[in-house]
Each structure stands twice: as structure tokens, then as C-alpha cells.
Short mmCIF file of C-alpha atoms and ligand atoms in Angstrom, two decimals:
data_model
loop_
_atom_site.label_atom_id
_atom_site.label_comp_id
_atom_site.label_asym_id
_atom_site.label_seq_id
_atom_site.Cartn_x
_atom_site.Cartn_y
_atom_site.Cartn_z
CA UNK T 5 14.22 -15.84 16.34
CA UNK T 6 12.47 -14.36 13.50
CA UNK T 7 11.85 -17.96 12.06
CA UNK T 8 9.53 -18.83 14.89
CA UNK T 9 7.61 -15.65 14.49
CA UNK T 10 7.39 -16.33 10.87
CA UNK T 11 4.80 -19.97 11.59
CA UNK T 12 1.00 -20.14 11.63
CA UNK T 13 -0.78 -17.39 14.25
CA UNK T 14 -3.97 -19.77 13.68
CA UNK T 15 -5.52 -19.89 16.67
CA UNK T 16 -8.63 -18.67 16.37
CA UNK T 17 -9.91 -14.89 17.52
CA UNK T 18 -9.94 -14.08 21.32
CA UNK T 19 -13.20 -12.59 22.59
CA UNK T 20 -12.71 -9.42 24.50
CA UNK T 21 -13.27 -11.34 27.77
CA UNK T 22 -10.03 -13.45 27.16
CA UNK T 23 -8.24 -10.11 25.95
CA UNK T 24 -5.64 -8.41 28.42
CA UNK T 25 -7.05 -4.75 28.74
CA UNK T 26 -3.35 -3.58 26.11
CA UNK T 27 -5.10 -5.94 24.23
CA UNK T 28 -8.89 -4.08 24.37
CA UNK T 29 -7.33 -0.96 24.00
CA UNK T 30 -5.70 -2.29 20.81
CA UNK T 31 -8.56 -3.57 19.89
CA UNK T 32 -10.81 -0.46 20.13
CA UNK T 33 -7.96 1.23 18.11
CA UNK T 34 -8.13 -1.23 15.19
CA UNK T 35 -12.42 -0.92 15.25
CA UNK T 36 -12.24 2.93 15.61
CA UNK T 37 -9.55 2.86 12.32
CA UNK T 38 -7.11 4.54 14.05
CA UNK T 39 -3.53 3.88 12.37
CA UNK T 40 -1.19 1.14 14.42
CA UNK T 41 2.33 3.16 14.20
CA UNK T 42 5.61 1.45 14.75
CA UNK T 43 5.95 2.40 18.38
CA UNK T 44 2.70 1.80 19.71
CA UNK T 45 2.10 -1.36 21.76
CA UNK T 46 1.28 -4.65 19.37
CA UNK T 47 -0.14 -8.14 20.48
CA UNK T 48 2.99 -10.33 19.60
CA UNK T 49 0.46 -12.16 16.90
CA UNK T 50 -0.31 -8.60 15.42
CA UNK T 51 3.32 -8.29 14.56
CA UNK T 52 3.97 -11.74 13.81
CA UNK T 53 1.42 -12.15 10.98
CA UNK T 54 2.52 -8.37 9.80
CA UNK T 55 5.92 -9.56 9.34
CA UNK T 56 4.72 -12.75 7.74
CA UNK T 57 2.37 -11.07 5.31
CA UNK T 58 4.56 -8.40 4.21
CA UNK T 59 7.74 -10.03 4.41
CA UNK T 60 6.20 -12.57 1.55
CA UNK T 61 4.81 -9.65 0.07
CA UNK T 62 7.85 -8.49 -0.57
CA UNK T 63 9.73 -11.27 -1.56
CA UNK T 64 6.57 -11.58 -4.32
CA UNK T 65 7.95 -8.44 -5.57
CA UNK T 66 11.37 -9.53 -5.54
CA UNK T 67 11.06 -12.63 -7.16
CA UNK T 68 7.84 -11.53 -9.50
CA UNK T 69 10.73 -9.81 -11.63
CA UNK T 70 12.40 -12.48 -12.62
CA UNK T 71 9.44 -13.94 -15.13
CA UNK T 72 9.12 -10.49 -16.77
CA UNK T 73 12.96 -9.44 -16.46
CA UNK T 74 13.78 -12.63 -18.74
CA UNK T 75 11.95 -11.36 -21.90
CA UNK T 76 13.61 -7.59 -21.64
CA UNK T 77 16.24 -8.10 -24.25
CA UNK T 78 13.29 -10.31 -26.10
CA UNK T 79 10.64 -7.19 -26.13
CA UNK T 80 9.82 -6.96 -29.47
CA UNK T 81 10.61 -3.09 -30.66
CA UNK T 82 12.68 -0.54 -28.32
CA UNK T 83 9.49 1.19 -26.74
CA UNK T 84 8.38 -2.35 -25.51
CA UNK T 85 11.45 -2.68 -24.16
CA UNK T 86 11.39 0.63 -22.56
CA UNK T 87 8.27 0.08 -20.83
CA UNK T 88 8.73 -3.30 -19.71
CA UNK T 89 11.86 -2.31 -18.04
CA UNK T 90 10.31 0.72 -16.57
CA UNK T 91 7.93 -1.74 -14.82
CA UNK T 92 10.54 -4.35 -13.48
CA UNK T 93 12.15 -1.18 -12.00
CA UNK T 94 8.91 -0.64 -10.33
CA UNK T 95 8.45 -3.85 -9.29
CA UNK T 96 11.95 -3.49 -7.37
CA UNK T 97 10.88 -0.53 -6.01
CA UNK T 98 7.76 -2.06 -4.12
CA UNK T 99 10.50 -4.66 -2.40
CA UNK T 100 12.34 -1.94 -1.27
CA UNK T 101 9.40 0.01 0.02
CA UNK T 102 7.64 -3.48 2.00
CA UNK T 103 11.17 -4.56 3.21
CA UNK T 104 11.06 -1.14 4.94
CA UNK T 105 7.57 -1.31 6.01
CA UNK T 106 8.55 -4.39 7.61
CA UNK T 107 11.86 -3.10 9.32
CA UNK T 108 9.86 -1.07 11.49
CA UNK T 109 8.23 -4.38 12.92
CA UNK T 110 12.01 -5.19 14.66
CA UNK T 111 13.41 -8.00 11.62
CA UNK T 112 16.07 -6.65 9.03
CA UNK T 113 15.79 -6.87 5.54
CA UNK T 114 18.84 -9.71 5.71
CA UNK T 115 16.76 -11.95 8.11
CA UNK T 116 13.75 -11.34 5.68
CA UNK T 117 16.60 -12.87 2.69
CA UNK T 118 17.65 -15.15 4.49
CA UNK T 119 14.09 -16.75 5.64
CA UNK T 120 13.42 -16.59 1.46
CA UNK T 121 16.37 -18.37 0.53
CA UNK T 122 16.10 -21.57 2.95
CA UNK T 123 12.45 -22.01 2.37
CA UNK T 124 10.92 -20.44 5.58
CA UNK T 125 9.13 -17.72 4.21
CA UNK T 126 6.92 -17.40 0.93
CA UNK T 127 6.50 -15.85 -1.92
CA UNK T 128 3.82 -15.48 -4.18
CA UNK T 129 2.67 -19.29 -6.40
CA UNK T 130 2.35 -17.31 -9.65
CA UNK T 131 5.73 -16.42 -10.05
CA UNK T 132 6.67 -20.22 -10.08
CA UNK T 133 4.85 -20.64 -13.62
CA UNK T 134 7.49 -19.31 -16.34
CA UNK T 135 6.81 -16.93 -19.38
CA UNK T 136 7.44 -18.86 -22.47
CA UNK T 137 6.24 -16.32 -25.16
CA UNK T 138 5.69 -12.77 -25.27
CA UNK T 139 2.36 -13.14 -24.79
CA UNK T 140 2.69 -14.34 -21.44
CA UNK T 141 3.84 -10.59 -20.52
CA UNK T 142 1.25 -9.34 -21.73
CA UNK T 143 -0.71 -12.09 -19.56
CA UNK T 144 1.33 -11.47 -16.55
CA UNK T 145 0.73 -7.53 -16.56
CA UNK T 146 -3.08 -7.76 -17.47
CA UNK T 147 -3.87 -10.79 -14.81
CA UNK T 148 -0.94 -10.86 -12.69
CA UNK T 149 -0.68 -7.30 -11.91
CA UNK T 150 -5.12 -7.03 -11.90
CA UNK T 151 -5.27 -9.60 -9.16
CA UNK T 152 -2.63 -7.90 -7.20
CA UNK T 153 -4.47 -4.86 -7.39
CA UNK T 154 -7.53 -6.07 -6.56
CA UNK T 155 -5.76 -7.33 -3.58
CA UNK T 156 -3.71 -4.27 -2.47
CA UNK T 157 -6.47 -1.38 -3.18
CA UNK T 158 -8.13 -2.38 -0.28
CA UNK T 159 -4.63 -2.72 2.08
CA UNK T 160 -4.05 1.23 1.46
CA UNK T 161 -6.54 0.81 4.18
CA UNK T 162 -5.11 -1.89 6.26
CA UNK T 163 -4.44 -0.96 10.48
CA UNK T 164 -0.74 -0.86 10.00
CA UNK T 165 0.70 2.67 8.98
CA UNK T 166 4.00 1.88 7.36
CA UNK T 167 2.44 -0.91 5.43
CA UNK T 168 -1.10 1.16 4.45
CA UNK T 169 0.68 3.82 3.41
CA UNK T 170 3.54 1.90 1.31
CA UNK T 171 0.10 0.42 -0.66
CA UNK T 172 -0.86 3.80 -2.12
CA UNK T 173 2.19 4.68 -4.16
CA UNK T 174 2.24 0.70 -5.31
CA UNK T 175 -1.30 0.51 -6.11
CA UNK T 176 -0.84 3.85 -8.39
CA UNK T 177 2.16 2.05 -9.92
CA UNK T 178 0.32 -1.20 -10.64
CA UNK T 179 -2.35 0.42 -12.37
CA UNK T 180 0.17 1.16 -15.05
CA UNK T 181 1.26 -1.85 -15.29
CA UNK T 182 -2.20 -3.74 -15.58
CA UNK T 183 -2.80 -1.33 -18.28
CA UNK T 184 0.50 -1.90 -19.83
CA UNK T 185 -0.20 -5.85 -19.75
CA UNK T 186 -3.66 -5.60 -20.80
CA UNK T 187 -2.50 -3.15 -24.55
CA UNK T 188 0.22 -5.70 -25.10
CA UNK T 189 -2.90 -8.49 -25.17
CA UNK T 190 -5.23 -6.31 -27.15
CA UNK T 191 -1.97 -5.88 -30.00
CA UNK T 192 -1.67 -9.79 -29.94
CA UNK T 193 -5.54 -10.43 -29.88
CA UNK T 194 -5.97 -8.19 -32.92
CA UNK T 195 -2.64 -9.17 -34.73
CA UNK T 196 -2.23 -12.45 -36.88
CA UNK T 197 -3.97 -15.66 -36.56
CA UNK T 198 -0.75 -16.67 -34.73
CA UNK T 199 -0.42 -14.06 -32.78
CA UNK T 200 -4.18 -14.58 -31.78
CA UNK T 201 -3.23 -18.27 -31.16
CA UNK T 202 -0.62 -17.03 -28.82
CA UNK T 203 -2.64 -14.50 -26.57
CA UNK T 204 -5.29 -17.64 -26.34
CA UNK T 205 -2.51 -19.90 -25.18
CA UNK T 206 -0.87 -16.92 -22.42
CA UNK T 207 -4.73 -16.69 -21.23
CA UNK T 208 -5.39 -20.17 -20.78
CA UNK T 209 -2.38 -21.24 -19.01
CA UNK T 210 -2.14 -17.87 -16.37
CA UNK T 211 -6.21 -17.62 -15.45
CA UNK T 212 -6.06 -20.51 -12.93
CA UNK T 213 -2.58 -19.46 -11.62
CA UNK T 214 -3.82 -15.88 -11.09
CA UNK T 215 -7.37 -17.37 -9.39
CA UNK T 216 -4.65 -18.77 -6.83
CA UNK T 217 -2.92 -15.88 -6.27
CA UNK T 218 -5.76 -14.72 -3.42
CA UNK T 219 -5.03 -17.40 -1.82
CA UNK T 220 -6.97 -20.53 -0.50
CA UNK T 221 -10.54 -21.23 -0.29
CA UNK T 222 -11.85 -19.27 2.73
CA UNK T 223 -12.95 -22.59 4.53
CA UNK T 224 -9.01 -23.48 4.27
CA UNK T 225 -7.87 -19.97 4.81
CA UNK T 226 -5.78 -20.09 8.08
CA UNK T 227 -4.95 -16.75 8.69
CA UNK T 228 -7.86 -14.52 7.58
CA UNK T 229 -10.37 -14.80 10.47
CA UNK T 230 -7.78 -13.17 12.66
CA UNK T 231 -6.07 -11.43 9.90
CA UNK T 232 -9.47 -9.46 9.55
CA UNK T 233 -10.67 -8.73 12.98
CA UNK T 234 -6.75 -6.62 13.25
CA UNK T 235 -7.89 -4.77 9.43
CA UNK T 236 -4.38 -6.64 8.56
CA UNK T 237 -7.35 -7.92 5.68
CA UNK T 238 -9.72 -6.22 5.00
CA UNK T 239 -11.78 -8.75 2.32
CA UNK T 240 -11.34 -12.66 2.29
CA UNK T 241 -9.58 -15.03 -0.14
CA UNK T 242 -13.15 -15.70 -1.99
CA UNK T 243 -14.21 -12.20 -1.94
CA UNK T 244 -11.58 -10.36 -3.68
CA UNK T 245 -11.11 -13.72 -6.22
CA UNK T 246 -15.03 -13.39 -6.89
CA UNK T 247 -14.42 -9.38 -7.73
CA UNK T 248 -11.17 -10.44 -10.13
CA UNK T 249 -13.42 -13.05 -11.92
CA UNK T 250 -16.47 -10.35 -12.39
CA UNK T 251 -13.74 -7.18 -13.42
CA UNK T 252 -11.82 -9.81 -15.77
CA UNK T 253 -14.22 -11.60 -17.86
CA UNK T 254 -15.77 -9.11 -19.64
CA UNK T 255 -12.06 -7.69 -20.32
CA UNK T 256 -11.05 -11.46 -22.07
CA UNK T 257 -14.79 -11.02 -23.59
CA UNK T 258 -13.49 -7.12 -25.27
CA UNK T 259 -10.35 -9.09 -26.70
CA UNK T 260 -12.08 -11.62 -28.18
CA UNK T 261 -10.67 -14.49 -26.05
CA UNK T 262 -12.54 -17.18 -24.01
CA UNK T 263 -11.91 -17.34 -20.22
CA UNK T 264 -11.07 -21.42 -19.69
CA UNK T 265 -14.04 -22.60 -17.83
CA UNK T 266 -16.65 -24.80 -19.12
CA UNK T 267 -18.32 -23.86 -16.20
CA UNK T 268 -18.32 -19.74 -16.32
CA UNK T 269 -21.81 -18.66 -15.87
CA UNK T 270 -23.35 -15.09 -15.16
CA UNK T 271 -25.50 -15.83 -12.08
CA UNK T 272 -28.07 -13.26 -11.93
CA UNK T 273 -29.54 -13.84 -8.51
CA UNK T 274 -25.51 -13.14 -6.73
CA UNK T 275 -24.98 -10.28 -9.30
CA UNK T 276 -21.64 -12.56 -10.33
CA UNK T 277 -20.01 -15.08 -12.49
CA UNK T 278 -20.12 -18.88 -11.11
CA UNK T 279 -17.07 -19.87 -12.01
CA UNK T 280 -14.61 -23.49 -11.42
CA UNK T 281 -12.06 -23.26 -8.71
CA UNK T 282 -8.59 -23.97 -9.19
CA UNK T 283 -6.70 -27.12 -8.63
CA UNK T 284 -6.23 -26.99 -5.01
CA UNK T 285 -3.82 -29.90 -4.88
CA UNK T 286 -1.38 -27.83 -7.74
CA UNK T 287 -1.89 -24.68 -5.61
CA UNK T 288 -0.23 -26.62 -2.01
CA UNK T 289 2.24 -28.52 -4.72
CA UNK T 290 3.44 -25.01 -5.60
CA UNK T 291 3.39 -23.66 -2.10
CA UNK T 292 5.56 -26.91 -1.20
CA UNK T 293 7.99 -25.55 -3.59
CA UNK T 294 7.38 -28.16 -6.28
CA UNK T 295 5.83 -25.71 -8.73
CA UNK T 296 7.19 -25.96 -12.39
CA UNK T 297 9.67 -22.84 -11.59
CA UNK T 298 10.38 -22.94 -7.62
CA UNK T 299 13.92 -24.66 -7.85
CA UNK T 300 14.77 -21.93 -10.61
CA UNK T 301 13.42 -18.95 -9.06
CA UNK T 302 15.20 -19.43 -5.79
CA UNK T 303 18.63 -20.75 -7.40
CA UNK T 304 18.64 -17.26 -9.27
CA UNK T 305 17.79 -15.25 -6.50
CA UNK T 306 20.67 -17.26 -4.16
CA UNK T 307 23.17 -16.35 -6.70
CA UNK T 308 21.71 -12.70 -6.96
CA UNK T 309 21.86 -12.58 -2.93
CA UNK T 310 25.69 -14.07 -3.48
CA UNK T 311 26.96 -11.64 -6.27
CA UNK T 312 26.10 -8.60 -4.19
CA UNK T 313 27.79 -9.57 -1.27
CA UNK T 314 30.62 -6.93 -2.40
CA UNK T 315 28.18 -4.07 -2.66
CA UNK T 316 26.89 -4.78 0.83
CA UNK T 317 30.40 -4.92 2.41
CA UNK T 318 31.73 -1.89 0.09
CA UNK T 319 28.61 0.13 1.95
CA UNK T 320 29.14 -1.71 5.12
CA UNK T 321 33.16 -0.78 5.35
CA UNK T 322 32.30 2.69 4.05
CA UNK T 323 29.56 3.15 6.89
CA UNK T 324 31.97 1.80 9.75
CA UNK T 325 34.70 4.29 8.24
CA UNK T 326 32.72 6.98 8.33
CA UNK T 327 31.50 6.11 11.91
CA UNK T 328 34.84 5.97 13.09
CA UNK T 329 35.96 9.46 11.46
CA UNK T 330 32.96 10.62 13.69
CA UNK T 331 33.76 9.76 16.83
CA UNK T 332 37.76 10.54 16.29
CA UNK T 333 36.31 14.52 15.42
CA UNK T 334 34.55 14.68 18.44
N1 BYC J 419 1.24 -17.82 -2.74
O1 BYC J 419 -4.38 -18.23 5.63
P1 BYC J 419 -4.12 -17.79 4.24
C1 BYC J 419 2.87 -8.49 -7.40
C2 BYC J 419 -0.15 -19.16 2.01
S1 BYC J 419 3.26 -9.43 -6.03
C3 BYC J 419 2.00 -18.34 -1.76
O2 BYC J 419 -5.30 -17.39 3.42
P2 BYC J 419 -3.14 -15.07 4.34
C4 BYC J 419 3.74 -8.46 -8.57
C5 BYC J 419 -0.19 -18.23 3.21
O3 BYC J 419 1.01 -17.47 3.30
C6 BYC J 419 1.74 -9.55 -5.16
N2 BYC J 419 1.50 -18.63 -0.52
O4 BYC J 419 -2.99 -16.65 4.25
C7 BYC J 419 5.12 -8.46 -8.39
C8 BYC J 419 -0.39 -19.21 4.34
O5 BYC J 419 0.85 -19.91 4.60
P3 BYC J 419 1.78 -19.57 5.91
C9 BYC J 419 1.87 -10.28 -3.88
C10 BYC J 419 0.21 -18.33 -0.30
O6 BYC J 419 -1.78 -14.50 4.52
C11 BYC J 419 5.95 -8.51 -9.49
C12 BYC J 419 -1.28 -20.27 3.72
O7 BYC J 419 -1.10 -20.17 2.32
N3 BYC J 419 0.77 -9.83 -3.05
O8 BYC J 419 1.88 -7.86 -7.36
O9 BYC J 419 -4.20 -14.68 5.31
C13 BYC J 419 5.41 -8.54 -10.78
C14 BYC J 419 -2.74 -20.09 4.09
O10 BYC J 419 -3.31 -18.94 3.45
C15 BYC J 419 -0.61 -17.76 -1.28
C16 BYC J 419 0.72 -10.02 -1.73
O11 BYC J 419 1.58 -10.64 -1.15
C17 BYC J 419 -0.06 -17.50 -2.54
N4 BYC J 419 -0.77 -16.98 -3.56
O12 BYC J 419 -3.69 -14.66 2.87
C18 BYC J 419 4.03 -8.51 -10.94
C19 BYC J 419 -0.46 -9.40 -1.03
N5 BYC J 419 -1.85 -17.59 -0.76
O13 BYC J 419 2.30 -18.16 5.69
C20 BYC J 419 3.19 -8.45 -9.83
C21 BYC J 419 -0.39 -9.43 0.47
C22 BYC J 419 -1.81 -18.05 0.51
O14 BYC J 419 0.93 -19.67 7.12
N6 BYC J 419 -0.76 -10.71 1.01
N7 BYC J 419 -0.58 -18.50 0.78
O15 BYC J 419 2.88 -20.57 5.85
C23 BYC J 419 -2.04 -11.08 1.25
O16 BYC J 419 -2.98 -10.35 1.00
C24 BYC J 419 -2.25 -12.42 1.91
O17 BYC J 419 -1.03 -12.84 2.47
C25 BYC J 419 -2.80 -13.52 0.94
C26 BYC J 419 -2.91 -14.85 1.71
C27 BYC J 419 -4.18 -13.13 0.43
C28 BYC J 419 -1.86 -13.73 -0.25
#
């Protein structure tokens, strides 16, 4: 069932003529910022694209460990190690807290699995590009983590109440780990000439990647014209990509790295950079699931899914037994 609700809402925005009056009322609720709670009355769409966009949000989380999770016993002293664990820990966390946001909505967190594993829902293109030197964490956490929080500040104020209020404790948490990222560039930037060479290379080969992580060009945005009249979003693809460009190059400028684009370019008169957009056709290649690291990332996370079946039926047998022991005392 959930598969169905999990396909394209596009259908362009109703007027309030064409709306049922649940729907106006709805309506006026979103525009007057009043919090949507679980029980309240949805338009199917409402839930469907909620359930969409935080399902794949969580799966992001999910699966955005496994790049960073792979250079843990690689970190190069103990407190490295420390920390980078730390954050994969967090990063685990935030699934658990979306997969729960999403629960409310009516689809289990097994559904949401199972929808990952054959292909029917998303996860986030970055985490299909691997992380082939220590650099790259430091990449990951400085771009990886600043896009997403340039992306998820704004959806502590999105119209759904389990999912706004999820964003605040994971914004606060990727903060850390921009910061986090961004020290382990400044050590490499200011290190040796190789490890110089190294941060230039991590820099190069994420800053397109993480330009796609907003998403596609508005004009080829399906999702956000609706998306935004229900505050699911509350900025567009180009928006919030525009405001990572502006926040980021002056940080590569502090670390002594280029940004590149040929084509990077204050413009004064838009108060921004004018910068090259990334290679569309890689970006739908990815999202096809021919990305350099999709076959990988979901063989792992089958064979995670498959090695915990005997935790899940452990809880599931102890659950029952204490069910049963409930009903037999009363
Ligand atoms: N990757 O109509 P559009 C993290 C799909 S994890 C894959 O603009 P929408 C972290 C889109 O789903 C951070 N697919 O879509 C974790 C749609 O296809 P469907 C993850 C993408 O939803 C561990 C189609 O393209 N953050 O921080 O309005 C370690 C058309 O797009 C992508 C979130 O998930 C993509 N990049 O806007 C470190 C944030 N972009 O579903 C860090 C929440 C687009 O119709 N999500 N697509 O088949 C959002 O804000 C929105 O879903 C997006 C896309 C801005 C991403």
C-alpha cells in the first residue's frame, strides 16, 4: 500500500475554489502556522509527500553512516576516532528519531526498510560517492553535514509537528559535526604539502556532489511548488543551494583551497556568488541507482537488515511473552 503512496504527488497546487472546505480549513491552518499533529485531519497528498520526504530522510541518515563508519578504525589518533564515532552514533540517532516522526503518519519503520532495500524509496545521492582518504571526512563533515544544515534549519519550522520538532535536536547535533568536519580540513590544509594535496583533492571531488544534495534545479523540481504551499518546504532547491555556495566559499577561501569552478564569481548586483551548476545528467544517473557506490551501499545495508533479524525476533518473542503473561494475570 505504502508503495503507491510513496510516487510523485506532482500535480500542481489546487486553488481554494477546487479545495473541499477539510481542505480550506487545512489550509488556513498551514498559512496561520499552526502545527499539523498526528491526529488532525491531512489531505492524503499532505501525508503522502510527508512520508516520502522523511522516510528518504531517514534512510539518508541510515545509509550516510556507512561512508564515515568505514574510516573509524582508520582515524588517525584515538581522539579522532572518538569523535568520529561519536558522530556516526549521532547520525543513527537522527534515523531513529525520522523513522518515528514518520510512524505517526500510519507506515512502520519495516515498510520504510523494506521500500529502501528494493529500490522504491530514496536516499540521499551524496552518500553514493565513497571516502577514499581521510580527507574526505573531513570533506564529508564540513560540506556534507553544512548543506544538510542549511537544509534542515529551516524544517525546525516545517507544518508537521513530529517532523519540526525532530529537526531541532538534529540541527543542534549537525552543527557539531560541520564543525568537526570543517577542523579536520583546516589540520590537513595547514599540514604537509601532501596533506594539502589531499584536502584539495577531498574538496574538489565532494563540492559538486554536495551542490546536488538540495536537490534539482527548481524549474525540474517536482515536488516543491506543492511541497511549499503545505510549509512541508519552506525555501526551494536553488535558494538554499545559492545560501550553501555564499556560507561556503569564503570558508574554502580561510583554508586556503580553491572552490572548483572556473566560473565562481561574486555578483554584486544579487549580493551572491554566480556559480556552475552541477552535472544534471550524473545527478538522475545517481538517483537511478547507477552512482559509483549505489550497488555497495544497499548490498551492505541488505545484509545489515538480514543480520539483525535475531534481535528483532528476540524483542518480538519477548514482547508476545510478556503480552501473554498479561492477559493470563488478569
Ligand atoms: N538525493 O521535487 P524534488 C545527512 C529526488 S542526511 C536523492 O525537488 P523534494 C547526513 C526527490 O526525492 C540529509 N534524491 O524533491 C547523514 C524526487 O524524487 P521522488 C538528508 C533526490 O522532495 C549522515 C525528485 O528527486 N536530508 O544530513 O521536493 C551523515 C525530484 O526532486 C535528491 C534530507 O533528506 C537527492 N539529493 O526536494 C552526514 C532533507 N534531491 O521522491 C549527513 C529533507 C531530490 O519523487 N528532504 N531528489 O521519486 C528535503 O528537503 C527534500 O526532500 C529535498 C528534495 C530538498 C532533498
Amino acid at each position: 500500500m505504502y508503495a503507491q503512496m510513496v510516487k510523485s504527488t506532482g500535480q500542481g497546487v489546487k486553488s481554494r475554489d477546487e479545495m473541499s472546505a477539510e481542505e480550506r480549513d487545512f489550509q488556513d491552518k498551514v498559512d496561520a502556522d499552526i502545527r499539523i499533529e498526528p491526529r488532525d485531519w491531512m489531505p492524503e497528498g499532505y501525508k503522502k509527500t510527508l512520508i516520502r520526504q522523511i522516510g528518504q530522510h531517514a534512510h539518508s541518515e541510515i545509509v550516510g553512516q556507512l561512508p564515515e563508519g568505514n574510516w573509524i578504525t582508520r582515524a588517525p589518533t584515538l581522539e579522532r576516532k572518538m569523535i568520529l564515532l561519536a558522530k556516526v552514533q549521532d547520525e543513527a540517532g537522527h534515523g531513529l528519531y525520522l523513522y518515528c516522526a514518520a510512524e505517526t503518519l500510519g507506515v512502520t519503520r519495516d515498510e520504510m526498510t523494506e521500500m529502501l532495500l528494493s529500490g522504491k524509496m530514496k536516499y540521499s545521492s551524496i552518500f553514493n560517492y565513497p571516502t577514499l582518504t581521510w580527507a574526505d571526512i573531513g570533506a564529508v563533515g564540513w560540506l556534507v553535514d553544512g548543506a544538510a544544515i542549511m537544509n534542515q534549519v529551516p524544517l525546525q519550522r516545517t507544518s508537521y509537528g513530529p517532523y519540526a520538532r525532530a529537526m531541532v535536536r538534529i540541527c543542534k547535533e549537525e552543527s557539531f559535526h560541520q564543525r568537526q568536519g570543517y577542523d579536520i580540513m583546516m589540520r590537513m590544509a595547514r599540514g604537509s604539502e601532501a596533506q594539502k594535496r589531499m584536502a584539495q583533492d577531498a574538496l574538489n571531488r565532494f563540492w559538486y556532489p554536495s551542490l546536488m544534495m538540495f536537490g534539482p534545479s527548481d524549474a525540474n523540481s517536482v515536488h516543491s511548488e506543492q511541497s511549499m504551499a503545505w510549509k512541508i518546504k519552506i525555501n526551494t532547491n536553488d535558494e538554499l543551494r545559492q545560501k550553501f555556495v555564499d556560507q561556503t566559499v569564503p570558508q574554502a577561501e580561510y583554508l586556503g583551497l580553491s572552490v572548483p569552478d572556473e566560473n565562481l564569481k561574486w555578483n554584486e548586483e544579487k549580493g551572491g556568488y554566480d556559480f556552475s551548476e552541477p552535472d544534471w545528467d550524473e545527478f538522475f544517473d545517481v538517483l537511478r541507482g547507477a552512482g559509483p557506490g549505489n550497488t555497495q551501499r544497499l548490498t551492505d545495508r541488505q545484509k545489515a537488515w538480514e543480520d539483525g533479524a535475531w534481535v528483532r525476533e528476540g524483542l518480538m518473542a519477548h514482547a508476545e511473552k510478556k503480552a501473554a503473561r498479561k492477559v493470563a494475570a488478569e
